[in-house]
mmCIF file with all atom_site columns, C-alpha atoms in Angstrom:
data_model
loop_
_atom_site.group_PDB
_atom_site.id
_atom_site.type_symbol
_atom_site.label_atom_id
_atom_site.label_alt_id
_atom_site.label_comp_id
_atom_site.label_asym_id
_atom_site.label_entity_id
_atom_site.label_seq_id
_atom_site.pdbx_PDB_ins_code
_atom_site.Cartn_x
_atom_site.Cartn_y
_atom_site.Cartn_z
_atom_site.occupancy
_atom_site.B_iso_or_equiv
_atom_site.pdbx_formal_charge
_atom_site.auth_seq_id
_atom_site.auth_comp_id
_atom_site.auth_asym_id
_atom_site.auth_atom_id
_atom_site.pdbx_PDB_model_num
ATOM 1   C CA . MET A 1 1   ? 3.434   38.081 -0.876  1.00 48.00 ? 58  MET A CA 1
ATOM 2   C CA . SER A 1 2   ? 1.772   35.205 0.919   1.00 54.00 ? 59  SER A CA 1
ATOM 3   C CA . GLU A 1 3   ? -1.776  34.254 0.070   1.00 60.00 ? 60  GLU A CA 1
ATOM 4   C CA . GLU A 1 4   ? -2.949  35.190 3.584   1.00 62.00 ? 61  GLU A CA 1
ATOM 5   C CA . ILE A 1 5   ? -1.527  38.720 3.314   1.00 61.00 ? 62  ILE A CA 1
ATOM 6   C CA . ALA A 1 6   ? -3.116  39.097 -0.120  1.00 61.00 ? 63  ALA A CA 1
ATOM 7   C CA . GLU A 1 7   ? -6.500  38.033 1.292   1.00 69.00 ? 64  GLU A CA 1
ATOM 8   C CA . ASP A 1 8   ? -6.141  40.450 4.215   1.00 74.00 ? 65  ASP A CA 1
ATOM 9   C CA . SER A 1 9   ? -5.260  43.274 1.806   1.00 74.00 ? 66  SER A CA 1
ATOM 10  C CA . LEU A 1 10  ? -8.256  42.464 -0.373  1.00 78.00 ? 67  LEU A CA 1
ATOM 11  C CA . GLU A 1 11  ? -10.528 42.347 2.669   1.00 85.00 ? 68  GLU A CA 1
ATOM 12  C CA . LEU A 1 12  ? -9.135  45.656 3.947   1.00 90.00 ? 69  LEU A CA 1
ATOM 13  C CA . GLY A 1 13  ? -9.571  47.221 0.505   1.00 89.00 ? 70  GLY A CA 1
ATOM 14  C CA . GLU A 1 14  ? -13.230 46.188 0.498   1.00 92.00 ? 71  GLU A CA 1
ATOM 15  C CA . LYS A 1 15  ? -13.716 47.608 3.994   1.00 94.00 ? 72  LYS A CA 1
ATOM 16  C CA . ILE A 1 16  ? -12.130 50.908 2.950   1.00 96.00 ? 73  ILE A CA 1
ATOM 17  C CA . VAL A 1 17  ? -14.409 51.129 -0.112  1.00 95.00 ? 74  VAL A CA 1
ATOM 18  C CA . ASN A 1 18  ? -17.426 50.380 2.101   1.00 96.00 ? 75  ASN A CA 1
ATOM 19  C CA . VAL A 1 19  ? -16.422 53.219 4.447   1.00 97.00 ? 76  VAL A CA 1
ATOM 20  C CA . LEU A 1 20  ? -15.898 55.591 1.508   1.00 97.00 ? 77  LEU A CA 1
ATOM 21  C CA . LYS A 1 21  ? -19.415 54.765 0.322   1.00 97.00 ? 78  LYS A CA 1
ATOM 22  C CA . THR A 1 22  ? -20.787 56.174 3.606   1.00 97.00 ? 79  THR A CA 1
ATOM 23  C CA . ILE A 1 23  ? -19.344 59.645 2.899   1.00 96.00 ? 80  ILE A CA 1
ATOM 24  C CA . TYR A 1 24  ? -21.473 61.953 0.800   1.00 93.00 ? 81  TYR A CA 1
ATOM 25  C CA . ASP A 1 25  ? -20.756 65.141 -1.078  1.00 85.00 ? 82  ASP A CA 1
ATOM 26  C CA . PRO A 1 26  ? -23.032 67.696 0.629   1.00 82.00 ? 83  PRO A CA 1
ATOM 27  C CA . GLU A 1 27  ? -24.148 69.224 -2.663  1.00 80.00 ? 84  GLU A CA 1
ATOM 28  C CA . ILE A 1 28  ? -24.797 65.996 -4.585  1.00 85.00 ? 85  ILE A CA 1
ATOM 29  C CA . PRO A 1 29  ? -26.796 63.150 -2.996  1.00 87.00 ? 86  PRO A CA 1
ATOM 30  C CA . VAL A 1 30  ? -24.261 60.494 -4.058  1.00 93.00 ? 87  VAL A CA 1
ATOM 31  C CA . ASP A 1 31  ? -21.350 59.040 -2.090  1.00 96.00 ? 88  ASP A CA 1
ATOM 32  C CA . ILE A 1 32  ? -17.813 60.177 -2.917  1.00 96.00 ? 89  ILE A CA 1
ATOM 33  C CA . TYR A 1 33  ? -16.796 56.737 -4.235  1.00 97.00 ? 90  TYR A CA 1
ATOM 34  C CA . GLU A 1 34  ? -19.629 56.525 -6.792  1.00 96.00 ? 91  GLU A CA 1
ATOM 35  C CA . LEU A 1 35  ? -19.027 60.174 -7.708  1.00 95.00 ? 92  LEU A CA 1
ATOM 36  C CA . GLY A 1 36  ? -15.530 59.209 -8.834  1.00 97.00 ? 93  GLY A CA 1
ATOM 37  C CA . LEU A 1 37  ? -13.785 61.487 -6.329  1.00 96.00 ? 94  LEU A CA 1
ATOM 38  C CA . ILE A 1 38  ? -11.508 58.648 -5.159  1.00 97.00 ? 95  ILE A CA 1
ATOM 39  C CA . TYR A 1 39  ? -8.642  58.233 -7.609  1.00 97.00 ? 96  TYR A CA 1
ATOM 40  C CA . ASP A 1 40  ? -6.556  55.666 -5.725  1.00 96.00 ? 97  ASP A CA 1
ATOM 41  C CA . VAL A 1 41  ? -6.327  53.782 -2.431  1.00 94.00 ? 98  VAL A CA 1
ATOM 42  C CA . LEU A 1 42  ? -2.888  52.486 -1.474  1.00 93.00 ? 99  LEU A CA 1
ATOM 43  C CA . VAL A 1 43  ? -2.202  50.174 1.470   1.00 91.00 ? 100 VAL A CA 1
ATOM 44  C CA . ASN A 1 44  ? 1.326   49.217 2.512   1.00 91.00 ? 101 ASN A CA 1
ATOM 45  C CA . GLU A 1 45  ? 2.494   46.169 4.520   1.00 88.00 ? 102 GLU A CA 1
ATOM 46  C CA . GLU A 1 46  ? 1.966   48.028 7.816   1.00 91.00 ? 103 GLU A CA 1
ATOM 47  C CA . ASN A 1 47  ? -1.660  48.817 6.839   1.00 92.00 ? 104 ASN A CA 1
ATOM 48  C CA . ASP A 1 48  ? -0.950  52.510 6.430   1.00 94.00 ? 105 ASP A CA 1
ATOM 49  C CA . VAL A 1 49  ? -3.505  53.819 3.946   1.00 96.00 ? 106 VAL A CA 1
ATOM 50  C CA . LYS A 1 50  ? -3.010  56.652 1.479   1.00 97.00 ? 107 LYS A CA 1
ATOM 51  C CA . ILE A 1 51  ? -6.011  57.911 -0.449  1.00 97.00 ? 108 ILE A CA 1
ATOM 52  C CA . LEU A 1 52  ? -5.644  60.067 -3.530  1.00 97.00 ? 109 LEU A CA 1
ATOM 53  C CA . MET A 1 53  ? -8.850  61.959 -4.136  1.00 97.00 ? 110 MET A CA 1
ATOM 54  C CA . THR A 1 54  ? -10.222 65.062 -5.750  1.00 96.00 ? 111 THR A CA 1
ATOM 55  C CA . LEU A 1 55  ? -13.134 67.397 -5.130  1.00 93.00 ? 112 LEU A CA 1
ATOM 56  C CA . THR A 1 56  ? -15.870 68.405 -7.543  1.00 89.00 ? 113 THR A CA 1
ATOM 57  C CA . SER A 1 57  ? -14.172 71.816 -7.796  1.00 86.00 ? 114 SER A CA 1
ATOM 58  C CA . PRO A 1 58  ? -11.239 73.655 -6.201  1.00 84.00 ? 115 PRO A CA 1
ATOM 59  C CA . ASN A 1 59  ? -13.803 75.977 -4.562  1.00 85.00 ? 116 ASN A CA 1
ATOM 60  C CA . CYS A 1 60  ? -15.743 73.062 -3.064  1.00 81.00 ? 117 CYS A CA 1
ATOM 61  C CA . PRO A 1 61  ? -17.302 74.222 0.234   1.00 81.00 ? 118 PRO A CA 1
ATOM 62  C CA . VAL A 1 62  ? -16.080 71.071 2.016   1.00 84.00 ? 119 VAL A CA 1
ATOM 63  C CA . ALA A 1 63  ? -12.480 71.325 0.812   1.00 87.00 ? 120 ALA A CA 1
ATOM 64  C CA . GLU A 1 64  ? -11.312 71.646 4.419   1.00 88.00 ? 121 GLU A CA 1
ATOM 65  C CA . THR A 1 65  ? -13.620 69.125 6.096   1.00 92.00 ? 122 THR A CA 1
ATOM 66  C CA . LEU A 1 66  ? -14.152 66.309 3.571   1.00 94.00 ? 123 LEU A CA 1
ATOM 67  C CA . PRO A 1 67  ? -10.520 65.037 3.528   1.00 95.00 ? 124 PRO A CA 1
ATOM 68  C CA . VAL A 1 68  ? -10.519 65.037 7.359   1.00 96.00 ? 125 VAL A CA 1
ATOM 69  C CA . GLU A 1 69  ? -13.778 63.058 7.415   1.00 96.00 ? 126 GLU A CA 1
ATOM 70  C CA . VAL A 1 70  ? -12.318 60.535 4.939   1.00 97.00 ? 127 VAL A CA 1
ATOM 71  C CA . GLU A 1 71  ? -9.140  60.128 7.035   1.00 97.00 ? 128 GLU A CA 1
ATOM 72  C CA . GLU A 1 72  ? -11.053 59.732 10.300  1.00 97.00 ? 129 GLU A CA 1
ATOM 73  C CA . LYS A 1 73  ? -13.526 57.182 8.949   1.00 97.00 ? 130 LYS A CA 1
ATOM 74  C CA . VAL A 1 74  ? -10.787 55.095 7.302   1.00 97.00 ? 131 VAL A CA 1
ATOM 75  C CA . LYS A 1 75  ? -8.644  55.271 10.480  1.00 97.00 ? 132 LYS A CA 1
ATOM 76  C CA . SER A 1 76  ? -11.637 53.951 12.453  1.00 96.00 ? 133 SER A CA 1
ATOM 77  C CA . LEU A 1 77  ? -11.249 50.550 10.739  1.00 95.00 ? 134 LEU A CA 1
ATOM 78  C CA . ASN A 1 78  ? -9.530  48.090 13.099  1.00 92.00 ? 135 ASN A CA 1
ATOM 79  C CA . MET A 1 79  ? -7.043  46.861 10.500  1.00 91.00 ? 136 MET A CA 1
ATOM 80  C CA . VAL A 1 80  ? -5.880  50.372 9.519   1.00 95.00 ? 137 VAL A CA 1
ATOM 81  C CA . LYS A 1 81  ? -2.788  51.671 11.314  1.00 95.00 ? 138 LYS A CA 1
ATOM 82  C CA . ASP A 1 82  ? -2.890  55.181 9.820   1.00 96.00 ? 139 ASP A CA 1
ATOM 83  C CA . ALA A 1 83  ? -4.593  57.029 6.970   1.00 97.00 ? 140 ALA A CA 1
ATOM 84  C CA . GLU A 1 84  ? -3.623  60.032 4.911   1.00 97.00 ? 141 GLU A CA 1
ATOM 85  C CA . VAL A 1 85  ? -5.617  61.821 2.238   1.00 97.00 ? 142 VAL A CA 1
ATOM 86  C CA . GLU A 1 86  ? -3.969  63.694 -0.593  1.00 97.00 ? 143 GLU A CA 1
ATOM 87  C CA . ILE A 1 87  ? -6.109  66.058 -2.650  1.00 95.00 ? 144 ILE A CA 1
ATOM 88  C CA . THR A 1 88  ? -5.304  66.496 -6.320  1.00 95.00 ? 145 THR A CA 1
ATOM 89  C CA . PHE A 1 89  ? -6.937  68.326 -9.192  1.00 94.00 ? 146 PHE A CA 1
ATOM 90  C CA . ASP A 1 90  ? -4.943  66.469 -11.840 1.00 93.00 ? 147 ASP A CA 1
ATOM 91  C CA . PRO A 1 91  ? -6.927  65.256 -13.625 1.00 94.00 ? 148 PRO A CA 1
ATOM 92  C CA . PRO A 1 92  ? -9.796  67.582 -12.766 1.00 94.00 ? 149 PRO A CA 1
ATOM 93  C CA . TRP A 1 93  ? -13.057 65.890 -11.791 1.00 94.00 ? 150 TRP A CA 1
ATOM 94  C CA . THR A 1 94  ? -15.742 65.638 -14.475 1.00 94.00 ? 151 THR A CA 1
ATOM 95  C CA . GLN A 1 95  ? -19.100 63.883 -14.585 1.00 93.00 ? 152 GLN A CA 1
ATOM 96  C CA . ASP A 1 96  ? -17.429 61.234 -16.770 1.00 94.00 ? 153 ASP A CA 1
ATOM 97  C CA . LEU A 1 97  ? -15.724 59.887 -13.616 1.00 95.00 ? 154 LEU A CA 1
ATOM 98  C CA . MET A 1 98  ? -19.068 59.048 -12.001 1.00 95.00 ? 155 MET A CA 1
ATOM 99  C CA . SER A 1 99  ? -20.258 55.448 -11.878 1.00 96.00 ? 156 SER A CA 1
ATOM 100 C CA . GLU A 1 100 ? -23.264 54.405 -13.940 1.00 95.00 ? 157 GLU A CA 1
ATOM 101 C CA . GLU A 1 101 ? -25.140 54.077 -10.632 1.00 91.00 ? 158 GLU A CA 1
ATOM 102 C CA . ALA A 1 102 ? -24.379 57.694 -9.710  1.00 93.00 ? 159 ALA A CA 1
ATOM 103 C CA . LYS A 1 103 ? -25.361 58.983 -13.148 1.00 94.00 ? 160 LYS A CA 1
ATOM 104 C CA . LEU A 1 104 ? -28.637 57.047 -12.952 1.00 92.00 ? 161 LEU A CA 1
ATOM 105 C CA . GLU A 1 105 ? -29.295 58.395 -9.429  1.00 88.00 ? 162 GLU A CA 1
ATOM 106 C CA . LEU A 1 106 ? -28.831 61.964 -10.671 1.00 89.00 ? 163 LEU A CA 1
ATOM 107 C CA . GLY A 1 107 ? -30.878 61.452 -13.842 1.00 91.00 ? 164 GLY A CA 1
ATOM 108 C CA . LEU A 1 108 ? -27.900 61.840 -16.161 1.00 89.00 ? 165 LEU A CA 1
ATOM 109 C CA . LEU A 1 109 ? -28.606 58.621 -18.082 1.00 81.00 ? 166 LEU A CA 1
#
């Protein structure tokens, strides 16, 4: 991989994370990235993005809408050709997956 492609990928990765940090779980006042709901972000050479994420519970009230919001916001980035979200519950989400910042925000530290 050339250095330029690597830099572009890094820049795109940062932009994707920044977009993810604008999406909030409606029940918890913390963004989905800091909550630890994003398990993986994969970008291929064509700038197709695949996001592996979970929800706080299988019965999450936004189970239908949150993945669509994530896809749409990531697709809105100029460098992204396409985006797909895959929901998984393996491993199940726990508060241990939250960032220190999120735990502090919610008074868990």
